[in-house]
Short mmCIF file of C-alpha atoms in Angstrom, two decimals:
data_model
loop_
_atom_site.label_atom_id
_atom_site.label_comp_id
_atom_site.label_asym_id
_atom_site.label_seq_id
_atom_site.Cartn_x
_atom_site.Cartn_y
_atom_site.Cartn_z
CA MET A 1 -65.14 -114.00 -29.51
CA ASN A 2 -67.72 -111.28 -29.22
CA ALA A 3 -67.32 -107.65 -28.17
CA SER A 4 -67.99 -108.47 -24.53
CA ASP A 5 -65.02 -110.87 -24.53
CA THR A 6 -62.58 -108.16 -25.72
CA PRO A 7 -60.37 -106.97 -22.83
CA SER A 8 -61.05 -103.36 -21.97
CA MET A 9 -58.18 -100.87 -22.11
CA THR A 10 -56.97 -99.15 -18.99
CA HIS A 11 -56.75 -95.36 -18.79
CA GLU A 12 -52.98 -95.69 -18.94
CA GLU A 13 -53.14 -97.78 -22.12
CA ILE A 14 -55.48 -95.27 -23.73
CA GLY A 15 -53.19 -92.42 -22.72
CA ASP A 16 -50.25 -94.21 -24.34
CA TRP A 17 -52.06 -94.13 -27.70
CA TRP A 18 -50.58 -90.67 -28.44
CA SER A 19 -47.73 -90.80 -25.94
CA THR A 20 -45.13 -88.08 -26.48
CA SER A 21 -41.89 -86.84 -25.01
CA LEU A 22 -42.68 -83.28 -26.08
CA THR A 23 -45.53 -82.00 -23.94
CA ARG A 24 -47.14 -83.00 -20.66
CA ILE A 25 -50.66 -81.74 -20.12
CA ALA A 26 -52.73 -82.01 -16.93
CA PRO A 27 -55.48 -79.82 -15.46
CA GLY A 28 -53.81 -76.47 -14.80
CA GLU A 29 -50.41 -77.74 -15.99
CA ILE A 30 -48.49 -77.49 -19.27
CA GLU A 31 -44.87 -78.57 -19.63
CA LEU A 32 -42.69 -78.31 -22.71
CA ARG A 33 -39.93 -80.93 -22.61
CA GLY A 34 -40.19 -80.83 -18.82
CA TYR A 35 -40.22 -77.04 -18.45
CA PRO A 36 -43.42 -75.59 -16.94
CA VAL A 37 -44.78 -73.20 -19.55
CA GLN A 38 -45.10 -70.38 -17.00
CA ASP A 39 -41.33 -70.58 -16.48
CA VAL A 40 -40.71 -70.42 -20.23
CA ILE A 41 -42.97 -67.48 -21.05
CA GLY A 42 -41.04 -64.24 -20.89
CA ARG A 43 -37.79 -66.04 -20.08
CA HIS A 44 -37.00 -67.81 -23.33
CA GLY A 45 -37.45 -66.50 -26.87
CA PHE A 46 -39.42 -68.16 -29.63
CA VAL A 47 -36.30 -69.48 -31.39
CA GLU A 48 -35.07 -71.04 -28.15
CA VAL A 49 -38.41 -72.82 -27.80
CA VAL A 50 -38.20 -74.03 -31.42
CA TRP A 51 -34.82 -75.55 -30.59
CA LEU A 52 -36.15 -77.00 -27.34
CA MET A 53 -39.09 -78.68 -29.02
CA LEU A 54 -37.00 -80.11 -31.87
CA ARG A 55 -33.86 -81.03 -29.96
CA GLY A 56 -34.98 -81.69 -26.41
CA GLU A 57 -32.81 -79.15 -24.61
CA LEU A 58 -32.42 -75.37 -24.67
CA PRO A 59 -29.70 -74.06 -27.01
CA GLU A 60 -26.56 -72.22 -26.08
CA PRO A 61 -26.81 -68.46 -26.84
CA ALA A 62 -24.54 -68.75 -29.89
CA GLN A 63 -26.60 -71.65 -31.26
CA SER A 64 -29.78 -69.66 -30.76
CA ARG A 65 -28.32 -66.67 -32.64
CA MET A 66 -27.29 -68.86 -35.56
CA LEU A 67 -30.71 -70.51 -35.81
CA GLU A 68 -32.49 -67.18 -35.53
CA SER A 69 -30.33 -65.66 -38.27
CA ALA A 70 -31.12 -68.53 -40.62
CA LEU A 71 -34.84 -68.25 -39.92
CA VAL A 72 -34.81 -64.47 -40.44
CA ALA A 73 -32.94 -64.87 -43.74
CA GLY A 74 -35.67 -67.08 -45.22
CA VAL A 75 -38.71 -65.05 -44.14
CA ASP A 76 -39.64 -63.48 -47.48
CA HIS A 77 -38.65 -63.13 -51.12
CA GLY A 78 -41.50 -61.05 -52.49
CA PRO A 79 -44.56 -61.88 -54.61
CA GLN A 80 -42.44 -63.45 -57.36
CA ALA A 81 -41.91 -66.41 -55.01
CA PRO A 82 -44.65 -68.94 -55.90
CA SER A 83 -45.55 -69.59 -52.25
CA ILE A 84 -46.10 -65.88 -51.64
CA ALA A 85 -47.99 -65.37 -54.90
CA ALA A 86 -50.30 -68.29 -54.15
CA ALA A 87 -51.13 -66.93 -50.71
CA ARG A 88 -51.91 -63.49 -52.11
CA MET A 89 -54.06 -64.93 -54.89
CA ALA A 90 -55.94 -67.07 -52.36
CA ALA A 91 -56.60 -63.98 -50.23
CA THR A 92 -58.15 -62.14 -53.19
CA CYS A 93 -60.49 -65.10 -53.65
CA GLY A 94 -61.98 -64.40 -50.24
CA LEU A 95 -60.24 -67.17 -48.32
CA GLY A 96 -59.44 -66.61 -44.67
CA LEU A 97 -55.88 -66.23 -43.41
CA ASN A 98 -55.58 -69.88 -42.41
CA ASN A 99 -56.55 -71.03 -45.91
CA ALA A 100 -54.39 -68.43 -47.64
CA VAL A 101 -51.36 -69.34 -45.53
CA ALA A 102 -51.98 -73.05 -46.11
CA SER A 103 -52.18 -72.41 -49.87
CA GLY A 104 -48.75 -70.79 -49.79
CA VAL A 105 -47.15 -73.37 -47.52
CA ASN A 106 -48.48 -76.22 -49.67
CA LEU A 107 -46.37 -74.95 -52.58
CA LEU A 108 -43.17 -75.52 -50.62
CA GLY A 109 -42.10 -78.86 -52.05
CA ASP A 110 -39.05 -80.43 -53.65
CA VAL A 111 -38.60 -77.73 -56.31
CA HIS A 112 -39.69 -74.58 -54.48
CA GLY A 113 -38.57 -74.84 -50.86
CA GLY A 114 -36.77 -78.17 -50.89
CA ALA A 115 -33.24 -77.19 -51.91
CA GLY A 116 -32.19 -76.54 -48.33
CA GLN A 117 -33.03 -80.09 -47.32
CA GLN A 118 -31.27 -81.42 -50.40
CA CYS A 119 -28.18 -79.32 -49.67
CA VAL A 120 -27.95 -80.48 -46.06
CA ALA A 121 -28.19 -84.07 -47.30
CA LEU A 122 -25.41 -83.31 -49.79
CA LEU A 123 -23.19 -81.78 -47.09
CA ASP A 124 -23.83 -84.85 -44.90
CA ARG A 125 -22.80 -87.06 -47.81
CA MET A 126 -19.64 -85.03 -48.32
CA ALA A 127 -18.85 -85.38 -44.61
CA GLU A 128 -19.00 -89.17 -44.97
CA LEU A 129 -16.68 -89.12 -47.98
CA ARG A 130 -14.28 -86.76 -46.24
CA SER A 131 -14.22 -88.98 -43.16
CA GLU A 132 -12.48 -91.56 -45.35
CA GLY A 133 -9.61 -89.14 -45.85
CA THR A 134 -10.62 -87.61 -49.19
CA ASP A 135 -9.84 -83.91 -49.61
CA ALA A 136 -12.83 -81.54 -49.63
CA ASP A 137 -11.88 -80.12 -53.03
CA ASP A 138 -11.62 -83.60 -54.56
CA VAL A 139 -15.00 -84.60 -53.12
CA ALA A 140 -16.57 -81.40 -54.44
CA GLU A 141 -15.10 -81.89 -57.91
CA ALA A 142 -16.48 -85.42 -58.08
CA ILE A 143 -19.94 -84.35 -56.95
CA VAL A 144 -20.14 -81.42 -59.39
CA ALA A 145 -19.08 -83.76 -62.20
CA GLU A 146 -21.77 -86.24 -61.12
CA TYR A 147 -24.51 -83.59 -61.20
CA ARG A 148 -23.28 -82.28 -64.54
CA GLU A 149 -23.30 -85.76 -66.06
CA ARG A 150 -26.95 -86.27 -65.19
CA GLY A 151 -27.92 -82.70 -66.09
CA GLY A 152 -28.91 -81.68 -62.58
CA TYR A 153 -28.37 -78.57 -60.50
CA VAL A 154 -26.28 -78.72 -57.35
CA PRO A 155 -28.85 -77.69 -54.70
CA GLY A 156 -28.14 -74.48 -52.83
CA PHE A 157 -25.99 -72.75 -55.44
CA GLY A 158 -26.78 -70.03 -57.98
CA HIS A 159 -29.91 -67.93 -58.15
CA ARG A 160 -32.25 -67.10 -61.02
CA PHE A 161 -32.60 -63.51 -59.80
CA HIS A 162 -29.55 -62.55 -57.71
CA PRO A 163 -26.01 -62.63 -59.16
CA ARG A 164 -24.92 -62.91 -55.53
CA ASP A 165 -27.58 -63.66 -52.94
CA PRO A 166 -27.40 -60.87 -50.33
CA ARG A 167 -28.27 -63.38 -47.62
CA ARG A 168 -25.16 -65.50 -48.21
CA ASP A 169 -22.40 -63.44 -46.65
CA PRO A 170 -24.01 -62.56 -43.29
CA LEU A 171 -24.87 -66.20 -42.64
CA LEU A 172 -21.48 -67.56 -43.66
CA GLY A 173 -19.77 -64.82 -41.67
CA MET A 174 -21.67 -65.95 -38.58
CA VAL A 175 -20.66 -69.57 -39.23
CA ARG A 176 -17.01 -68.54 -39.60
CA ASP A 177 -17.19 -66.78 -36.25
CA ALA A 178 -18.76 -69.85 -34.64
CA VAL A 179 -16.04 -72.08 -36.11
CA ARG A 180 -13.34 -69.73 -34.82
CA ASP A 181 -14.88 -69.77 -31.34
CA GLY A 182 -15.11 -73.57 -31.33
CA ILE A 183 -18.92 -73.60 -31.23
CA VAL A 184 -19.47 -75.63 -34.41
CA ASP A 185 -17.39 -77.89 -36.64
CA ALA A 186 -15.92 -76.35 -39.79
CA GLY A 187 -16.80 -79.34 -41.99
CA PRO A 188 -20.07 -78.16 -43.58
CA LEU A 189 -18.65 -74.70 -44.32
CA GLU A 190 -15.50 -76.16 -45.87
CA SER A 191 -17.54 -78.55 -48.01
CA ALA A 192 -19.90 -75.80 -49.21
CA LEU A 193 -17.02 -73.48 -50.11
CA ALA A 194 -15.34 -76.34 -51.96
CA LEU A 195 -18.53 -76.81 -53.98
CA GLU A 196 -18.53 -73.10 -54.86
CA LYS A 197 -14.94 -73.41 -56.04
CA ALA A 198 -15.67 -76.51 -58.11
CA LEU A 199 -18.74 -74.94 -59.72
CA GLU A 200 -16.80 -71.80 -60.62
CA GLY A 201 -14.05 -73.93 -62.15
CA ARG A 202 -16.55 -75.85 -64.26
CA ARG A 203 -18.58 -72.86 -65.43
CA GLY A 204 -15.84 -70.25 -65.62
CA ARG A 205 -17.78 -67.81 -63.47
CA PRO A 206 -18.80 -67.55 -59.81
CA VAL A 207 -21.80 -69.61 -58.70
CA PRO A 208 -22.30 -68.42 -55.11
CA MET A 209 -24.43 -70.13 -52.51
CA ASN A 210 -28.02 -68.97 -52.40
CA ILE A 211 -30.27 -68.78 -49.35
CA ASP A 212 -30.80 -72.55 -49.41
CA GLY A 213 -27.08 -73.27 -49.47
CA ALA A 214 -26.20 -70.72 -46.80
CA THR A 215 -28.92 -71.85 -44.42
CA ALA A 216 -27.99 -75.47 -45.14
CA VAL A 217 -24.50 -74.71 -43.85
CA VAL A 218 -26.00 -73.23 -40.68
CA TYR A 219 -28.39 -76.13 -40.13
CA ALA A 220 -25.71 -78.75 -40.86
CA CYS A 221 -23.27 -77.04 -38.49
CA LEU A 222 -25.96 -76.99 -35.81
CA GLY A 223 -26.62 -80.70 -36.28
CA PHE A 224 -30.14 -80.59 -37.71
CA GLU A 225 -31.31 -83.52 -39.80
CA ALA A 226 -31.74 -82.77 -43.51
CA GLU A 227 -35.52 -83.12 -43.45
CA LEU A 228 -35.78 -80.66 -40.57
CA ALA A 229 -34.01 -78.09 -42.77
CA ARG A 230 -37.11 -78.02 -44.96
CA GLY A 231 -39.36 -77.84 -41.92
CA LEU A 232 -37.41 -74.88 -40.57
CA PHE A 233 -37.62 -73.15 -43.95
CA VAL A 234 -41.39 -73.67 -43.95
CA LEU A 235 -41.54 -72.19 -40.45
CA SER A 236 -39.49 -69.19 -41.60
CA ARG A 237 -41.31 -68.55 -44.89
CA SER A 238 -44.68 -68.86 -43.16
CA VAL A 239 -44.03 -65.44 -41.63
CA GLY A 240 -43.70 -63.83 -45.07
CA ILE A 241 -46.67 -65.80 -46.38
CA LEU A 242 -48.80 -64.60 -43.48
CA ALA A 243 -47.74 -60.96 -43.93
CA HIS A 244 -48.44 -60.99 -47.68
CA ALA A 245 -51.78 -62.75 -47.25
CA TRP A 246 -52.81 -60.19 -44.65
CA GLU A 247 -51.72 -57.26 -46.83
CA GLU A 248 -53.54 -58.61 -49.87
CA SER A 249 -56.70 -59.35 -47.88
CA ASN A 250 -56.84 -55.66 -46.96
CA SER A 251 -56.18 -54.38 -50.48
CA GLY A 252 -59.81 -54.57 -51.65
CA ALA A 253 -58.80 -56.45 -54.82
CA ARG A 254 -60.94 -59.42 -55.84
CA ILE A 255 -59.90 -62.57 -57.70
CA LYS A 256 -56.50 -61.44 -58.90
CA GLY A 257 -55.30 -64.04 -61.36
CA PRO A 258 -51.68 -64.90 -62.18
CA LEU A 259 -51.59 -62.21 -64.90
CA PRO A 260 -52.95 -58.63 -65.08
CA ARG A 261 -56.20 -58.48 -67.06
CA THR A 262 -54.47 -56.56 -69.86
CA VAL A 263 -52.02 -59.43 -70.40
CA LEU A 264 -53.36 -62.59 -72.01
CA ALA A 265 -51.68 -65.95 -71.73
CA GLY A 266 -50.10 -67.16 -74.95
CA TYR A 267 -52.11 -69.66 -76.95
CA THR A 268 -50.46 -72.51 -78.89
CA GLY A 269 -53.53 -74.51 -80.03
CA PRO A 270 -55.19 -74.61 -83.47
CA SER A 271 -56.52 -71.44 -85.06
CA THR A 272 -60.22 -70.59 -84.77
CA ARG A 273 -62.31 -73.19 -86.58
CA LEU A 274 -65.39 -72.78 -88.68
CA PRO A 275 -68.55 -74.64 -87.60
CA GLY A 276 -68.10 -78.35 -88.40
CA GLU A 277 -64.51 -77.88 -89.58
CA VAL A 278 -62.14 -80.81 -89.01
CA LEU A 279 -58.40 -80.38 -89.29
CA ASP A 280 -56.57 -82.57 -91.81
CA ASP A 281 -54.40 -85.39 -90.45
#
């Protein structure tokens, strides 16, 4: 069979190559999940459109407030956050905003930026165990013991900088209100609080939820998949990354490294050698 024998594709078949349920585009027309964009602009907020694009329908007002609060909570954590620091350093190297922001976002992986996803997955796992009739406290105790046995950290709890993350209480308070009003199920909140209790019992001191744990409760209550929790955190933190990259690009500083010039990185190699000197085995 030669090229001339190959059946040609119809316009419809070609259009189906990147078929999508998200956006319909035609000359002079743009629809988002079936809503003409001109009817969305000025009528629905950005967070509502985020929900629409990810979930297919517009959120209820209470759902929108919860999602917005979680996104606001994760916007920024200062230049000590690796993603922010990387974006600022990139800006001082003369990169444009798109490159600087991409540099910061690319640092959001499993270790820095991934705990929210891991915590949602953990809360989902706890929901499965609890559906079998096991008490939340018993499930939490077993999970904390499991993490301790393998030397791991329970994702979403404790903070290297904050004794008590100031973002925890407002988010959990909002979830409690939503549970009281029958908007969301209490399961994720109960499971997360049981984990806090189990961790405190094991360590003999409070180990409160951090931003990843608190937002994980919100996202789990709202029914977001675990992987989307990371995507939403990336969306949120991108705002802080953009702001810091823009500020640094206007500072006039050039090629700021990870340390001030007066501070030298520690050196652990061999001492200075004489010409031709070979160290003994």
